[in-house]
Each structure stands twice: as C-alpha cells, then as structure tokens.
Amino acid sequence: MNVSKKEVEHVTTLARLALTEEEKTLYTEQFNVILEYIHRLNELKLDDIEPTTHVQQLKNVLREDQARNSEKELLKKVLEEAPDKEKGYFLVPPVIE
Amino acid sequence: MELYEMTAYEAATALQKKEVTSLDLTESVLKRISEVEDIIKGFITVFDNEKVLLQAQNIDKLLAEGKEMSPLAGIPMALKDNMCTRGVPTTCASKILKEYRPPYDAHVAEKLQEAGTILVGKANMDEFAMGSSTENSSFYHTRNPWDISRVPGGSSGGSASLVAADEIFFSLGSDTGGSVRQPASLCGVVGLKPTYGLISRYGLIAFASSLDQIGPLTKDVRDCALVLDIIAGNDPRDSTSVPREKEKYAGYLGREVRGFKIGLPREYFEEGIEEPVRKVVMEAMAHCGQLGVEVEEVSMPNTLYALPCYYLVATAEASSNLARYDGIQYGFRAPEEDNLIALYRKTRNQGFGPEVKRRIMLGTYALSSGYYDAYYLKALKVRTLIRQDFERVFQDYDLIVTPTSPTTAFVRGEKINNPLTMYLSDIFTITANLAGVPAISIPCGLAGGLPVGLQVIGRPFDEGRMLQFCFTLEKLLGFKGLKPSIPAKGVLRDAS
C-alpha cells in the first residue's frame, strides 16, 4: 500500500499544515519507508484480540463540579499569553464574511 | 573534590551535617555551568544567578531555624523544558512556544519546590519530546559530555547531559518511548520511567497521553529513589494518576536481593544490537550469581512488533494533542489578517519543526477515514499482545533485564536524515511504555569509551524492588566514580 503525494496533501489539510512542494515530496518518500516498516504488523493474526486503549483499569474518575482558580489575576495572566487580544477577548481574523 | 561532583545524597548529607550550605552547593553548580555549559548546551534557560542564590539562602535560613524539610532540601536541580513553571519560559524546545510563560506550575515543579530543592534552569530537549538525539530542538543541539561530537540521546538529552556533566545534581525528564532511559544510557546516568500513573502529569506538556510519564535522571540509584520519594503520589488534577498509598522508595535500598528471579528476553539480545553493548550487559549480569539472583533466558515474541505499534499509537495521540497549537490563545502566531484557516495553517507550519510535522501527519493519516482499522486499531490490538508478553513473564520472574539502547551514543548528524533509523534507537525502551510497566536504566560499563545502559523492567508499581536490585548491582559494576572529561572551551573546533 503506497501513499501518493496527493494523499499527503490531503493529510496536510486535515492536520492544518501548509507544506512546501519540497516538503511534500520528502514526506511522501519518508511516509512510504515508515509505512513499509509498519506493515510488519500484518504478519500477526489479530481477529480475536481486544484492543488496549489504556494500560490502567481506572474508570470514570469523577470530581465535584466546583469553580476553582477563577481569580481575576489568573484570567489576566492567561490572557497575557495571547498573541492578539482586545478588551479581555482573544482576537482572530474574521470567520464569517 | 569539587562540591558539584557529589551525588545529591552526598551533597544533602553534607548539608545536614552543616559541612556545607545550600548557597555553597548552588554557587558550585553555577561555577560548573559557567565553565562547561558553552560546550554542553544542556540548558534552554538558566535562571538569573542572583535569584537562584537568593533561593538557596532562603533554604539555608529555614534549615538553620530547624524547619523539617525533605532529604533533598537545598539541592540544585533542573527540569526538562516541557514541564510548566509559573511565569518563566516553558518552550518544549519549539518555536511555537518560544515566548510561552505558563500561568501555573506542573505538579512535579510544585512538589520539588515544597521539598526545598533549587530550580536552576530548564533543560534542552527534542521539540515536543519527539526524537532520540536532541537534534530536533529548534534552538540548538546538546552535546554528550563523554564525546562532544556525539548526541546525548533524547528526547531528554539536556536533562541527561546536565547530570553527566555535573552541571546539576539531578533533573527530571519525560519518557514516552524511552526519552528518559535512552539518554540516561547514552550519557552514563540513571534514568527511571515509573509505572504509568505513579507520577502526576499535571503541567507536563502532552505528547502521547497514554504513554507519557515523568521520571528522574540522577547520578546514582540512591538519588533516583530520593527524587522518586518526592515526586510520586496521587494528584486529582491528573485523572490518570493512580490513587494508592505512598511508598518510601529509599527504604528499599540495601535490602537483600537473594532469591530474585530475572528473565532475559532473547529478542532484546538479537535484532539490531551492537556486539560490544551486548557483551557489556552480559558481563554485568554475570554478577547475579554471587548475589544469589537466578537469571534465565525467556521469550517475548511480540517485541518485534512494538516499534511499528508505537509509531502508530504515539503519532495518533500526538496529532490530537498538538491540535491545540493554533496561534489563538498562546504561543506563536504567524502574521495573517484575512482568513482563520490560513492563520492556523501558517502558524503551525512556521511554528513546528520537521519531525513534529512528520509525526502529526503520520498520526493524522493513521486516524483518517478509511485507514483507522488498518493502522490505529491494529496497533491497539498489538499493544494487547505486548502487554500479555510482560504479564506472562512476570508470572514466573520478578524482573526483566535488557540492554537500554542497541548502541552507544552515536555521532551527531548520523541518523537525523533517516527517521526510521532514528526510531530504531528506541527499540528496547518502547515496550515498557506500551505495557505501562516501570523501567530503569543504569550505567553498567563502557564500550569504546562510551557508557552502556542496562535496563531493568518490573511489574506495575514494583519500583521499590527494581531500585533494590539496581542499588545492589550498581555496587558491583564499578561504573560509579567514572566521569567524562569535558574539553576546555578553547579547544572547541566543531561549533555547530
């Protein structure tokens, strides 16, 4: 199963990246080498095997829904990290024309 | 002997006996940093010296007042730069977080602060902890103190090299597929990846959440136990942190190991391993006879499939975790006025380095419509087989021993252009992450003048007995006391 440059382009869109033509060519080549190695997994019979999503047996770790860390100072600090902001809001380019 | 050459335990003991002060110890490491850091480049940030010294003086004052503090109070240390520290840069060695100052502290940073340790700086790493050589840092490469033309391993390469170069008494790293143990092996220090869930990951910037664990990098096994005593324990802010009674790991040191049964899985001694590495590990294990420890060959047949399984699970999780970097709430934003999607794409393209992009793409591909069953689901099933390999062996054996890495430290530039070759560097460490079991690397000798690491893997939450065995074995190995000799600044030819 080979990956084409077109598929790599599609993945780039899904992943919200924008690669140059050179990068696309390089990643297509490297993808194929890596995927060929990954195809080792096809040697295994896996029909009756349960998937492991997590190694722990913990389930539904719940806590009371209480407001914490809501002090103004912290909100100010969080917003200080924003690349662009105005009047206590994050500023973004127009989403709807 | 310079103070910075001591282990954390030796330094802490001298401190408690009032032979030295925390100020002396801190001045000593700062002096060492000023001498060798230009060559090693293990730090991304070293904090303002005056402020660091002030912290040390505060601890001295508290100790003089007789305040009860942890055994490591007053000891200078460093954190990998993917652990949040309130108000000070936490970059993940990425351009996308270059200016980021977290509004909160990671759980481990809080714990170490409460314990009275002195945070001196933040250590270099592969960007977002993706890599095995620290060559993926977007700032600069870190050098291996044993041979500065070689890599320190990765992704916690800064954390490991700083400890090996005596620039710091201990550090923390994070381990998703071997990122604490492999650099520990390549730099000749001790590195532990605890059981999944033993240490809270609150404030650790996520790479692959079902695999990530924080762990100590130290000069010897005792220091490892002492650091673990401080940072292990339940934290409700990390829902994967396991509620269980806190153990005292230092209490295991020095206990009898007679009667332990150890399995050597043959698959770890066959594929891809350099002969001198195999030889040094086997020679180390030959000491087990005199300790009354039984060693037998075992088989873990699915080992061969761990690496492809890992590169699907880890990249899939990474592609999802790293979706948050979009240039809106924090971090770098590319200039773009008109279009939100274009803003995301430009920001991420300019903000992430090549390996991070490669992994995001691979993970996105593995999760994408039409490929989910063929890749991601298959990998999760293989993960079950790998877990079962461990469960089977641990029915009959207390511990498993393997080499940590198939090679000693490799030359910078040797593997960076071939991702798959680089990935193979983690072939012996990723199984423990996939199975969630604890694993530690201790230096067991030299091959060609470079350190070789021996990996001990235990049952879930059996860190105590792993440390007990390693502490006893360490005494027989004769690696302790060996130090790299770092060339003086002037002789540096290769300044890349």
Coordinates of C-alpha atoms in Angstrom, one line a residue, chain B residues 174-378:
Chain B
S174 CA 9.8 12.7 30.4
D175 CA 9.6 9.3 28.8
T176 CA 7.0 8.4 26.1
G177 CA 9.1 5.7 24.3
G178 CA 12.4 5.8 26.1
S179 CA 13.1 9.5 26.4
V180 CA 14.4 9.3 29.9
R181 CA 16.1 5.9 29.7
Q182 CA 17.8 6.2 26.3
P183 CA 19.6 9.5 27.1
A184 CA 20.5 8.2 30.6
S185 CA 22.1 5.2 28.8
L186 CA 24.0 7.3 26.3
C187 CA 25.2 9.8 29.0
G188 CA 26.0 7.2 31.7
V189 CA 23.5 8.3 34.3
V190 CA 20.5 6.6 36.0
G191 CA 17.1 7.3 34.4
L192 CA 13.7 5.9 35.6
K193 CA 10.4 5.7 33.8
P194 CA 7.9 4.9 36.5
T195 CA 4.7 2.9 36.2
Y196 CA 2.0 4.7 34.2
G197 CA 0.0 6.7 36.7
L198 CA 2.6 6.8 39.5
I199 CA 3.6 10.5 38.9
S200 CA 1.1 13.2 38.1
R201 CA 1.4 14.6 34.6
Y202 CA -0.4 17.8 35.5
G203 CA 1.5 20.6 33.8
L204 CA 3.6 18.2 31.6
I205 CA 3.0 19.4 28.1
A206 CA 1.4 16.4 26.4
F207 CA 2.9 14.3 23.6
A208 CA 1.2 10.9 23.7
S209 CA -1.1 10.8 26.8
S210 CA -1.4 7.0 27.1
L211 CA 2.4 6.6 27.2
D212 CA 3.9 9.8 28.7
Q213 CA 5.5 9.6 32.2
I214 CA 7.8 11.9 34.1
G215 CA 11.0 10.4 35.6
P216 CA 14.2 11.4 37.4
L217 CA 17.7 11.4 35.9
T218 CA 20.3 11.1 38.6
K219 CA 24.0 10.3 39.3
D220 CA 23.2 7.0 41.0
V221 CA 20.4 4.7 42.1
R222 CA 20.1 6.1 45.6
D223 CA 19.5 9.6 44.2
C224 CA 16.8 8.1 41.9
A225 CA 14.9 6.7 44.9
L226 CA 15.2 10.0 46.8
V227 CA 13.8 12.0 43.9
L228 CA 11.0 9.5 43.3
D229 CA 10.1 9.8 47.0
I230 CA 9.4 13.5 46.4
I231 CA 7.5 13.4 43.1
A232 CA 5.5 10.1 43.3
G233 CA 1.9 10.2 44.6
N234 CA -1.7 10.8 43.6
D235 CA -2.9 14.1 42.2
P236 CA -6.6 14.6 41.5
R237 CA -5.7 17.1 38.7
D238 CA -4.4 14.2 36.6
S239 CA -7.2 11.7 36.1
T240 CA -4.7 9.0 35.1
S241 CA -2.8 9.4 38.4
V242 CA -3.4 6.3 40.4
P243 CA -4.7 6.7 44.0
R244 CA -2.5 4.4 46.1
E245 CA -0.6 4.6 49.3
K246 CA 2.7 6.5 49.1
E247 CA 5.7 4.3 49.4
K248 CA 9.2 5.1 50.7
Y249 CA 11.5 4.1 47.9
A250 CA 14.7 4.9 49.7
G251 CA 13.6 2.3 52.3
Y252 CA 14.2 -0.5 49.7
L253 CA 17.9 0.3 49.2
G254 CA 20.3 -2.2 50.8
R255 CA 17.7 -4.9 51.3
E256 CA 18.7 -8.5 50.4
V257 CA 18.1 -9.5 46.7
R258 CA 18.9 -13.2 47.2
G259 CA 16.2 -15.3 45.6
F260 CA 15.1 -12.7 42.9
K261 CA 14.4 -14.3 39.6
I262 CA 15.3 -12.4 36.5
G263 CA 14.3 -13.1 32.9
L264 CA 16.5 -12.1 30.0
P265 CA 14.3 -11.9 26.9
R266 CA 16.2 -13.3 24.0
E267 CA 14.5 -10.9 21.5
Y268 CA 16.4 -8.0 23.1
F269 CA 19.8 -9.5 22.5
E270 CA 19.3 -10.4 18.9
E271 CA 18.0 -7.8 16.5
G272 CA 19.9 -4.6 15.8
I273 CA 22.2 -4.7 18.9
E274 CA 25.9 -3.8 18.7
E275 CA 28.0 -6.7 19.9
P276 CA 30.1 -4.6 22.4
V277 CA 26.8 -3.4 24.0
R278 CA 25.5 -6.9 24.3
K279 CA 28.8 -8.0 25.8
V280 CA 28.9 -5.3 28.5
V281 CA 25.3 -6.0 29.6
M282 CA 26.0 -9.8 29.8
E283 CA 29.2 -9.2 31.8
A284 CA 27.2 -7.0 34.2
M285 CA 24.6 -9.8 34.6
A286 CA 27.3 -12.3 35.4
H287 CA 27.4 -10.7 38.9
C288 CA 24.0 -12.1 39.6
G289 CA 25.4 -15.5 40.5
Q290 CA 27.3 -14.1 43.6
L291 CA 24.2 -12.2 44.6
G292 CA 22.1 -15.3 44.7
V293 CA 19.9 -14.0 41.9
E294 CA 18.7 -16.5 39.4
V295 CA 18.9 -15.5 35.7
E296 CA 17.2 -17.4 32.9
E297 CA 16.5 -16.7 29.2
V298 CA 12.9 -16.1 28.4
S299 CA 11.0 -15.2 25.2
M300 CA 8.8 -12.2 24.5
P301 CA 7.8 -13.0 20.9
N302 CA 5.9 -9.8 20.1
T303 CA 8.8 -7.5 20.9
L304 CA 9.5 -7.3 17.1
Y305 CA 6.1 -5.6 16.6
A306 CA 6.5 -3.0 19.4
L307 CA 8.2 -0.3 17.3
P308 CA 5.6 -0.2 14.4
C309 CA 2.8 -0.4 17.1
Y310 CA 4.4 2.5 19.0
Y311 CA 4.8 4.8 15.9
L312 CA 1.1 4.4 15.2
V313 CA -0.2 4.9 18.8
A314 CA 2.2 7.7 19.7
T315 CA 1.7 9.7 16.5
A316 CA -2.1 9.3 16.6
E317 CA -2.2 10.7 20.1
A318 CA 0.3 13.4 19.2
S319 CA -1.7 14.6 16.2
S320 CA -4.7 15.0 18.5
N321 CA -2.7 16.6 21.4
L322 CA -0.9 19.1 19.2
A323 CA -4.1 20.3 17.6
R324 CA -4.3 22.9 20.3
Y325 CA -1.4 24.9 18.9
D326 CA -3.3 27.2 16.6
G327 CA -1.9 30.7 17.3
I328 CA -5.0 31.9 19.1
Q329 CA -4.7 31.5 22.9
Y330 CA -1.0 31.4 23.5
G331 CA 2.3 30.9 21.8
F332 CA 3.5 31.9 18.3
R333 CA 1.1 33.3 15.7
A334 CA 2.1 33.8 12.1
P335 CA 1.1 37.1 10.5
E336 CA -2.2 36.7 8.7
E337 CA -5.0 39.2 8.6
D338 CA -7.8 37.8 6.5
N339 CA -8.5 34.1 7.0
L340 CA -8.8 32.0 10.1
I341 CA -7.9 28.6 8.5
A342 CA -4.9 30.2 6.7
L343 CA -3.8 31.6 10.1
Y344 CA -3.9 28.1 11.6
R345 CA -2.0 26.6 8.8
K346 CA 0.7 29.2 8.6
T347 CA 1.1 29.3 12.3
R348 CA 1.5 25.6 12.6
N349 CA 3.7 25.3 9.5
Q350 CA 6.1 28.0 10.7
G351 CA 5.9 27.1 14.4
F352 CA 6.6 23.3 14.2
G353 CA 9.9 21.7 13.2
P354 CA 10.2 18.9 10.6
E355 CA 10.0 15.9 12.9
V356 CA 6.9 17.3 14.7
K357 CA 5.2 17.9 11.4
R358 CA 6.1 14.4 10.2
R359 CA 4.6 12.8 13.3
I360 CA 1.4 15.0 13.2
M361 CA 0.9 13.9 9.6
L362 CA 1.6 10.2 10.3
G363 CA -0.8 10.3 13.2
T364 CA -3.5 12.2 11.2
Y365 CA -3.1 9.6 8.4
A366 CA -3.4 6.6 10.8
L367 CA -6.6 8.1 12.3
S368 CA -8.1 9.3 9.0
S369 CA -11.2 7.8 7.4
G370 CA -10.6 4.5 5.7
Y371 CA -7.3 3.9 7.5
Y372 CA -8.4 3.7 11.1
D373 CA -8.9 -0.1 11.1
A374 CA -5.8 -0.8 9.1
Y375 CA -3.5 1.2 11.3
Y376 CA -4.7 2.6 14.6
L377 CA -7.0 -0.2 15.6
K378 CA -4.4 -2.8 14.6

